[in-house]
CSV table of C-alpha atoms and ligand atoms in Angstrom, one decimal:
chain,number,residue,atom,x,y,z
A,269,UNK,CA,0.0,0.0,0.0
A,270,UNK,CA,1.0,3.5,-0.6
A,271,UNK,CA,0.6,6.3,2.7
A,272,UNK,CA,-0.1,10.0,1.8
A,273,UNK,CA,1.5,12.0,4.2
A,274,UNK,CA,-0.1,15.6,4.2
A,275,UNK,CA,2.0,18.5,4.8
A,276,UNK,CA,0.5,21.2,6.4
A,277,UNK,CA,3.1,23.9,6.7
A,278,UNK,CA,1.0,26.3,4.5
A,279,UNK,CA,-2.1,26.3,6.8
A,280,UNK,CA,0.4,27.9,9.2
A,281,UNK,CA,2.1,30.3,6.6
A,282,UNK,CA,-1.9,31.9,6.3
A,283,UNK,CA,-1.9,32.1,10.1
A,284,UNK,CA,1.6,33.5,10.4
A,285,UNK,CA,0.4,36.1,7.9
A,286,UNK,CA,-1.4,37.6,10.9
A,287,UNK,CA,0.0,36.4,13.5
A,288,UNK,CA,-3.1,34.9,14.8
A,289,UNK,CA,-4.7,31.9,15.7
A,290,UNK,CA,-6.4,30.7,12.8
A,291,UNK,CA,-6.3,28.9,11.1
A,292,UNK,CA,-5.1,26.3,13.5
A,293,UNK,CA,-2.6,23.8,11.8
A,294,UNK,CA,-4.1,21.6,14.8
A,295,UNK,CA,-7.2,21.8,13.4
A,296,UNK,CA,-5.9,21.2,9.9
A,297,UNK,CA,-4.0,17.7,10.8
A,298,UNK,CA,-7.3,16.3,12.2
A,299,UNK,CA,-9.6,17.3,8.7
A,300,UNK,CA,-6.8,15.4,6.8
A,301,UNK,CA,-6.7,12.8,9.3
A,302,UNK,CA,-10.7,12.1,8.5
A,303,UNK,CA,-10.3,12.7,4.7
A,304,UNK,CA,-7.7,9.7,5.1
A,305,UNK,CA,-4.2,10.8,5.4
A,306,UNK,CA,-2.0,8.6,6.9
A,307,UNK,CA,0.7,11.0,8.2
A,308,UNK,CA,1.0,14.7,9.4
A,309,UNK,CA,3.8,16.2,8.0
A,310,UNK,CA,5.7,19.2,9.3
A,311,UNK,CA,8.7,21.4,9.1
A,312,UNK,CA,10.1,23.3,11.8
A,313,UNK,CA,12.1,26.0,10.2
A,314,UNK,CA,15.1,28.0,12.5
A,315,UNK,CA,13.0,31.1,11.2
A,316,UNK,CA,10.1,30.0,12.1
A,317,UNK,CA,7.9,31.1,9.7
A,318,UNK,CA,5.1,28.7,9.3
A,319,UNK,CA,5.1,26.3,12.1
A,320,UNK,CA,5.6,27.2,15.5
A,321,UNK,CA,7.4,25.3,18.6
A,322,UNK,CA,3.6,25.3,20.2
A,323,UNK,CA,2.5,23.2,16.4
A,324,UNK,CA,5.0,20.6,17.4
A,325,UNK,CA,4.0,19.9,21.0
A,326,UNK,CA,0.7,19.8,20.2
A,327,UNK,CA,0.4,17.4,17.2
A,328,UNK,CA,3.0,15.1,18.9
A,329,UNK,CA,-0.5,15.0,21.0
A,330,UNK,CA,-3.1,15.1,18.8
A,331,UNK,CA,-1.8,13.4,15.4
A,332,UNK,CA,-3.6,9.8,15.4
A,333,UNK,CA,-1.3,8.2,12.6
A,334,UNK,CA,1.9,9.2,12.0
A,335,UNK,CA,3.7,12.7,12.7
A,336,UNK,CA,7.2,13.3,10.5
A,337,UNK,CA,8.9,15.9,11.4
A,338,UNK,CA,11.0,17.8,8.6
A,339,UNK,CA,14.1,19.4,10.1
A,340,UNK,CA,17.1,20.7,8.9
A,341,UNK,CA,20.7,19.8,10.7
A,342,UNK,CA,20.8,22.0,12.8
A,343,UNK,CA,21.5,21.6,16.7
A,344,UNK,CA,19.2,23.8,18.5
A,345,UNK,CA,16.1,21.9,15.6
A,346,UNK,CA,17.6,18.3,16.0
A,347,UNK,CA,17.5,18.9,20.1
A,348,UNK,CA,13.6,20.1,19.9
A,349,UNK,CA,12.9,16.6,17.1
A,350,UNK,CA,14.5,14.8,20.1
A,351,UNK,CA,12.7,15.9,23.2
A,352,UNK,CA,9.3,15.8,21.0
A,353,UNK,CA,10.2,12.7,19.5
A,354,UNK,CA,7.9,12.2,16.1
A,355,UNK,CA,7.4,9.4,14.5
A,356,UNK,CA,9.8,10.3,11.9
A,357,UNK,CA,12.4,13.0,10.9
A,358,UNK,CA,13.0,13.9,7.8
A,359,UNK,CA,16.7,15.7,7.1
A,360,UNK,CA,16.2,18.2,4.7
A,361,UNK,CA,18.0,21.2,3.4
A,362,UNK,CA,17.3,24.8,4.7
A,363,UNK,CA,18.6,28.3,3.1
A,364,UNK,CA,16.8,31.3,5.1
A,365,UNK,CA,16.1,32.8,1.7
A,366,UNK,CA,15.0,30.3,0.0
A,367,UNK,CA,10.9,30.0,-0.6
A,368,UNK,CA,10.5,26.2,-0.1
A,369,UNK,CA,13.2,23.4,0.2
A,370,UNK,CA,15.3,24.0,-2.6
A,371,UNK,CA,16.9,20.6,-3.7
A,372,UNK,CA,17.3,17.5,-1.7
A,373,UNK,CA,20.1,17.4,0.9
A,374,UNK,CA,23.6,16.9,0.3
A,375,UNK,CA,24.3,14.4,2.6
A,376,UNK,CA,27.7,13.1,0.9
A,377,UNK,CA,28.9,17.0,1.5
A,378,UNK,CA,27.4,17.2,5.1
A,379,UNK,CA,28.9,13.7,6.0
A,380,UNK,CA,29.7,14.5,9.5
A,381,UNK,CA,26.9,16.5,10.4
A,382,UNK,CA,24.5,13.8,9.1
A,383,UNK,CA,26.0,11.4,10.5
A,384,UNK,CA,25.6,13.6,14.3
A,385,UNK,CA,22.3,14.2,13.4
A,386,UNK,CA,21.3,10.6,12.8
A,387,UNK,CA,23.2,9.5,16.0
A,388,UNK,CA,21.1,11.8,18.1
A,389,UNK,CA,17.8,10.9,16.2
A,390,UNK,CA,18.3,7.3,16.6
A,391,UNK,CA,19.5,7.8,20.3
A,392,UNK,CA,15.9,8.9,20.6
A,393,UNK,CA,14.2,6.2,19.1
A,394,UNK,CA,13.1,8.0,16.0
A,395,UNK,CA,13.0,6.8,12.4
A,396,UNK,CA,15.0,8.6,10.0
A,397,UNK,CA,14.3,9.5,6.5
A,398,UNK,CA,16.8,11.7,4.5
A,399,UNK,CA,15.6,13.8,1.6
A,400,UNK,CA,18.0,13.8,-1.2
A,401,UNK,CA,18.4,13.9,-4.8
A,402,UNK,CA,17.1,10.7,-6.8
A,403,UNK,CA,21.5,10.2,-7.2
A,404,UNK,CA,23.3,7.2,-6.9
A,405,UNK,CA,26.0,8.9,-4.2
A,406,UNK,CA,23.2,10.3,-1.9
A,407,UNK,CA,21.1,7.0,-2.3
A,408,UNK,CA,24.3,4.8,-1.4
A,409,UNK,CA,25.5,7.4,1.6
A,410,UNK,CA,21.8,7.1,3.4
A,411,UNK,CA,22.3,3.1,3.1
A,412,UNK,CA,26.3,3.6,4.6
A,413,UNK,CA,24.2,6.3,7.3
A,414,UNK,CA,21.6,4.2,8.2
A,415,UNK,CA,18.6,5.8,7.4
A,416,UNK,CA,15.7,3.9,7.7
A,417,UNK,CA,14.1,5.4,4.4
A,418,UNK,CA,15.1,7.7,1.6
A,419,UNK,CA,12.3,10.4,0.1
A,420,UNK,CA,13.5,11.4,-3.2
A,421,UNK,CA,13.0,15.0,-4.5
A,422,UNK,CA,10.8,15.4,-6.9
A,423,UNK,CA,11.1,18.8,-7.6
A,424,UNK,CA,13.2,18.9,-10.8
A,425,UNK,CA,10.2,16.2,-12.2
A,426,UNK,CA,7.5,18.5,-11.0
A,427,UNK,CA,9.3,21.4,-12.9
A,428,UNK,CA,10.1,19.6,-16.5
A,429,UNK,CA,8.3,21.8,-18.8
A,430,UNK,CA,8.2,18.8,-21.8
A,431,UNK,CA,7.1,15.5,-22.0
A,432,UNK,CA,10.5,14.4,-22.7
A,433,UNK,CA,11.9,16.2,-19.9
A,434,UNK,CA,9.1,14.5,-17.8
A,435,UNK,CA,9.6,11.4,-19.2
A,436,UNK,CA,13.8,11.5,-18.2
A,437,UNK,CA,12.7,12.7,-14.8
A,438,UNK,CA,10.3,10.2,-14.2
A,439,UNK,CA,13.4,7.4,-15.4
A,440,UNK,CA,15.6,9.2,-12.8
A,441,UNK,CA,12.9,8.5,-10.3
A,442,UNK,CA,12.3,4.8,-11.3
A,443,UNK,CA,15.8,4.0,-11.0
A,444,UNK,CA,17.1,5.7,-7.4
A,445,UNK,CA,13.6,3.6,-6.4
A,446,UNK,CA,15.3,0.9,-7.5
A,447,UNK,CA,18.8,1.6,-5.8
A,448,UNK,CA,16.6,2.8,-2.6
A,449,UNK,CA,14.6,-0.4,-2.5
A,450,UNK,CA,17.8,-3.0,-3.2
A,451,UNK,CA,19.5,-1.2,-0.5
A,452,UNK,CA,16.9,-2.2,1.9
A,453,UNK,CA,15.6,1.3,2.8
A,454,UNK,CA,12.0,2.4,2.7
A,455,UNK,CA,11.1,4.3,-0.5
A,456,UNK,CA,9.5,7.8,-0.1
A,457,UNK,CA,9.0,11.0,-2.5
A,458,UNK,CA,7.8,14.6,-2.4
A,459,UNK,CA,7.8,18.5,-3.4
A,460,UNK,CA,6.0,19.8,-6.4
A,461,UNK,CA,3.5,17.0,-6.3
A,462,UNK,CA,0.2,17.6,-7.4
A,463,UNK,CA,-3.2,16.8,-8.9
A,464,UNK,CA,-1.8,16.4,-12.3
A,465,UNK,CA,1.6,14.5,-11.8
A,466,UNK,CA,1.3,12.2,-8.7
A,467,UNK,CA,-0.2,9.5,-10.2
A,468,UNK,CA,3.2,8.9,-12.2
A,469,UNK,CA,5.1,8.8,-8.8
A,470,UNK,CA,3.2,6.6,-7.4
A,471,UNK,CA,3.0,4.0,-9.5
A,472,UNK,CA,7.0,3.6,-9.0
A,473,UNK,CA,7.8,0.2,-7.5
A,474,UNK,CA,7.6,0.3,-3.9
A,475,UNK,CA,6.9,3.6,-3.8
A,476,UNK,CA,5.6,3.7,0.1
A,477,UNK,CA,4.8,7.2,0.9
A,478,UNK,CA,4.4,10.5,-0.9
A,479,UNK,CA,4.4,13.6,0.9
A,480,UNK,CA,2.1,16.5,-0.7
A,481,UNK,CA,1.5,19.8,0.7
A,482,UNK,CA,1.4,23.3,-1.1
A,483,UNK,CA,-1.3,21.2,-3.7
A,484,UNK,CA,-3.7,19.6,-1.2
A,485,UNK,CA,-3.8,23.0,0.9
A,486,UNK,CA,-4.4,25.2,-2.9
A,487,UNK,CA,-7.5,23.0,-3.5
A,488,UNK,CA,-9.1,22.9,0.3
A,489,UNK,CA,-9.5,26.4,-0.4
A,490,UNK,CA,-11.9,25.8,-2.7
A,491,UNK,CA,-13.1,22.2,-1.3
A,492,UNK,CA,-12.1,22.2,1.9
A,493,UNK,CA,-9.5,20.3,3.0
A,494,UNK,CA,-11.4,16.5,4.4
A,495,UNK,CA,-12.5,16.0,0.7
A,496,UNK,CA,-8.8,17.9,-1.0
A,497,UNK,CA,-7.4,15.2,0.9
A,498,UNK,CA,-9.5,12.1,-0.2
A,499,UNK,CA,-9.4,13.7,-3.6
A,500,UNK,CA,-5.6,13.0,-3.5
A,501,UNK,CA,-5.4,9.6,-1.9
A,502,UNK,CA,-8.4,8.6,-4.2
A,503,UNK,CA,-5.2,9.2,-7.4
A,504,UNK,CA,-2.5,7.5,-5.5
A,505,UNK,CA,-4.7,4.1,-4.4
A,506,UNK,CA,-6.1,4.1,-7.8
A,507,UNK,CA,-2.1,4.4,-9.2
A,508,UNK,CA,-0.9,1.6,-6.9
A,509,UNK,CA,-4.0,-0.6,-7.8
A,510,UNK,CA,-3.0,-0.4,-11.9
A,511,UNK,CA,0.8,-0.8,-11.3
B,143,PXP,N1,8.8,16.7,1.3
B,143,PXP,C1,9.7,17.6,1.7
B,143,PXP,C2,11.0,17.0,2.3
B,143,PXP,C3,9.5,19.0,1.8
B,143,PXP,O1,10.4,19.8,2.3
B,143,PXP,C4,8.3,19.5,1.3
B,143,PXP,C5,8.0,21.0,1.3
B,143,PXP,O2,8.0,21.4,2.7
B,143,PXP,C6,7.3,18.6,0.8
B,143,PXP,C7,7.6,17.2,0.8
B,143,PXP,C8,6.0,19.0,0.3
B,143,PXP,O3,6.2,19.8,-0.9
B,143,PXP,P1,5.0,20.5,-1.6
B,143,PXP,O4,4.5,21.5,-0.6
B,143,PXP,O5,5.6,21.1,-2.8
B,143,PXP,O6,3.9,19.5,-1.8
């Protein structure tokens, strides 16, 4: 089965907006929860400009499934993933200027932090996923890390402006799901995902978890966000079932 984990960062960038309460990301992880996701995803930034120290706590509380936490390597973020202690963290790059994660992270570069990072997480009991490139270096450096999953960027796949850009993408994608999967890590992918060109993804081999967010939250506008969600999980079950 495939798990649609529903990010919900930009419920919290409209609240941030004006510095309010509403509307309550809270709030927002149980409507997905009843439309049928089967994860809450989040990303504490060190700016803190969507989701707030108070999100955390309180979805460690209330999330029924399964809360992944996306954090960057940083020590003050990897202390506050410990002490919560989600279900999962996800490494992922961060650039303060940067709109949304830019690229997956480097973790041949950042060796040594990684490496830190992942010693603390697992120290805590948590499940690690690393979001990277769909490369053959990053892919093989989670294995020598120990991350328990991979979620491959699919950013530059979401982006391909032809079909036979697409179509090269989506061959990049099928083959680090390959690497990922021989290597004995759990597959994952996400960013840019949407309406249009999930299916694709998740009709990958073993693809076991997607992560959507900036998509989902566009359409509850207009649906709200129980049925945006079902919406979504309705395309990936239906991908899975014709694989
Ligand atoms: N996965 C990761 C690791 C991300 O950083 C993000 C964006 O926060 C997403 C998935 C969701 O991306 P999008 O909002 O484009 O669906």
């Amino acid at each position: 089965m495939i798990e649609l984990g529903v990010n919900i960062d930009h419920v919290a960038t409209i609240r941030q907006a004006r510095k309010t309460y509403e509307p309550d990301p809270v709030w927002a992880a149980a409507e997905a929860e009843l439309g049928g996701a089967d994860g809450i995803t989040i990303h504490l930034r060190e700016d803190r400009r969507h989701i707030q120290d108070r999100d955390v706590r309180l979805l460690r509380e209330t999330v029924a499934r399964k809360l992944n936490l996306e954090l960057s390597l940083a020590d003050s973020i990897v202390a506050i993933a410990c002490g919560v202690k989600p279900d999962q963290a996800t490494l992922v790059p961060e650039k303060r200027e940067e709109v949304t994660t830019e690229g997956g992270l480097d973790i041949v570069a950042q060796a040594a932090r990684t490496r830190e990072a992942l010693r603390r997480l697992h120290d805590a009991g948590i499940v690690s996923s690393a979001f990277i490139e769909p490369d053959t270096k990053q892919i093989e450096q989670a294995r020598t890390l120990g991350f328990a999953a991979v979620e491959l960027h699919t950013g530059t796949y979401a982006n391909a402006k032809d079909e036979s850009a697409v179509a090269r993408e989506l061959q990049r994608l099928t083959e680090a799901g390959e690497l990922v999967r021989k290597l004995g890590m759990k597959l994952h992918a996400g960013h840019g995902l949407n309406y249009h060109n999930t299916v694709a993804v998740a009709k990958i081999a073993g693809m076991a978890e997607l992560n959507i967010g900036h998509s989902i939250v566009s359409r509850a506008v207009f649906v709200g966000l129980r049925q945006a969600v079902a919406e979504m999980k309705r395309l990936m079950v239906d991908a899975v079932g014709s694989r």
